[in-house]
Coordinates of C-alpha atoms in Angstrom, one line a residue:
M1 CA -10.4 -27.0 43.6
L2 CA -6.9 -28.0 44.6
A3 CA -8.1 -29.1 48.0
S4 CA -10.8 -31.3 46.6
S5 CA -8.3 -32.9 44.2
L6 CA -6.1 -33.7 47.2
V7 CA -9.0 -35.2 49.1
L8 CA -9.9 -37.4 46.1
A9 CA -6.3 -38.5 45.6
A10 CA -6.0 -39.5 49.2
A11 CA -9.3 -41.4 49.1
G12 CA -8.1 -43.3 46.0
S13 CA -5.2 -44.8 48.0
V14 CA -7.5 -46.9 50.2
V15 CA -6.8 -50.6 49.7
A16 CA -9.2 -53.4 50.4
Q17 CA -8.2 -55.6 53.3
D18 CA -8.3 -59.4 53.2
V19 CA -11.0 -60.9 55.4
A20 CA -10.6 -64.3 56.9
R21 CA -13.1 -66.9 55.6
E22 CA -14.4 -67.6 59.1
D23 CA -15.2 -63.9 59.4
T24 CA -17.2 -63.8 56.2
V25 CA -21.0 -64.2 55.8
I26 CA -22.5 -64.9 52.4
F27 CA -26.3 -64.8 51.8
D28 CA -27.7 -66.7 48.9
L29 CA -30.2 -64.4 47.1
D30 CA -32.5 -65.5 44.3
R31 CA -32.8 -62.1 42.6
T32 CA -31.2 -58.7 42.2
I33 CA -31.9 -56.3 45.0
K34 CA -33.5 -53.2 43.4
D35 CA -32.6 -50.8 46.3
P36 CA -29.8 -52.3 48.4
G37 CA -29.9 -49.4 50.8
N38 CA -33.6 -50.0 51.7
F39 CA -34.1 -52.7 54.3
N40 CA -37.6 -51.5 55.3
W41 CA -39.8 -54.3 54.2
F42 CA -42.9 -52.2 55.0
T43 CA -42.1 -50.1 51.9
P44 CA -44.7 -50.9 49.2
G45 CA -43.2 -53.2 46.5
T46 CA -40.2 -54.2 48.7
K47 CA -39.5 -58.0 48.8
R48 CA -38.4 -59.7 52.1
M49 CA -35.9 -62.0 50.4
H50 CA -32.8 -59.9 50.5
G51 CA -30.9 -61.6 53.3
A52 CA -32.1 -59.4 56.2
H53 CA -34.5 -62.0 57.3
Q54 CA -31.6 -64.4 57.8
A55 CA -29.3 -62.0 59.5
M56 CA -31.5 -59.6 61.5
W57 CA -35.1 -60.7 61.9
E58 CA -34.8 -64.4 62.5
P59 CA -32.6 -64.1 65.6
L60 CA -35.3 -61.9 67.1
F61 CA -37.6 -64.9 67.2
I62 CA -35.1 -67.6 68.1
L63 CA -33.0 -65.9 70.8
N64 CA -34.3 -65.1 74.2
Y65 CA -32.4 -62.0 75.2
G66 CA -33.4 -62.3 78.8
T67 CA -31.9 -65.8 79.3
G68 CA -29.6 -66.0 76.3
D69 CA -31.3 -69.3 75.3
L70 CA -31.7 -70.2 71.6

């Protein structure tokens, strides 16, 4: 019990770091994400409008990894 208390106390001392604005990405979402940990859009009932299409899937179609051309 004491060991777990010490671990929790140490974890509580973590402080958020400032991130430079040019290193920040913000996606505009039009609804609340029901399950933010599920990015599998093949799951029944999952919507595709949670930002992943802007960050992960679209570059697969516009970037030629063989030549590096956009």
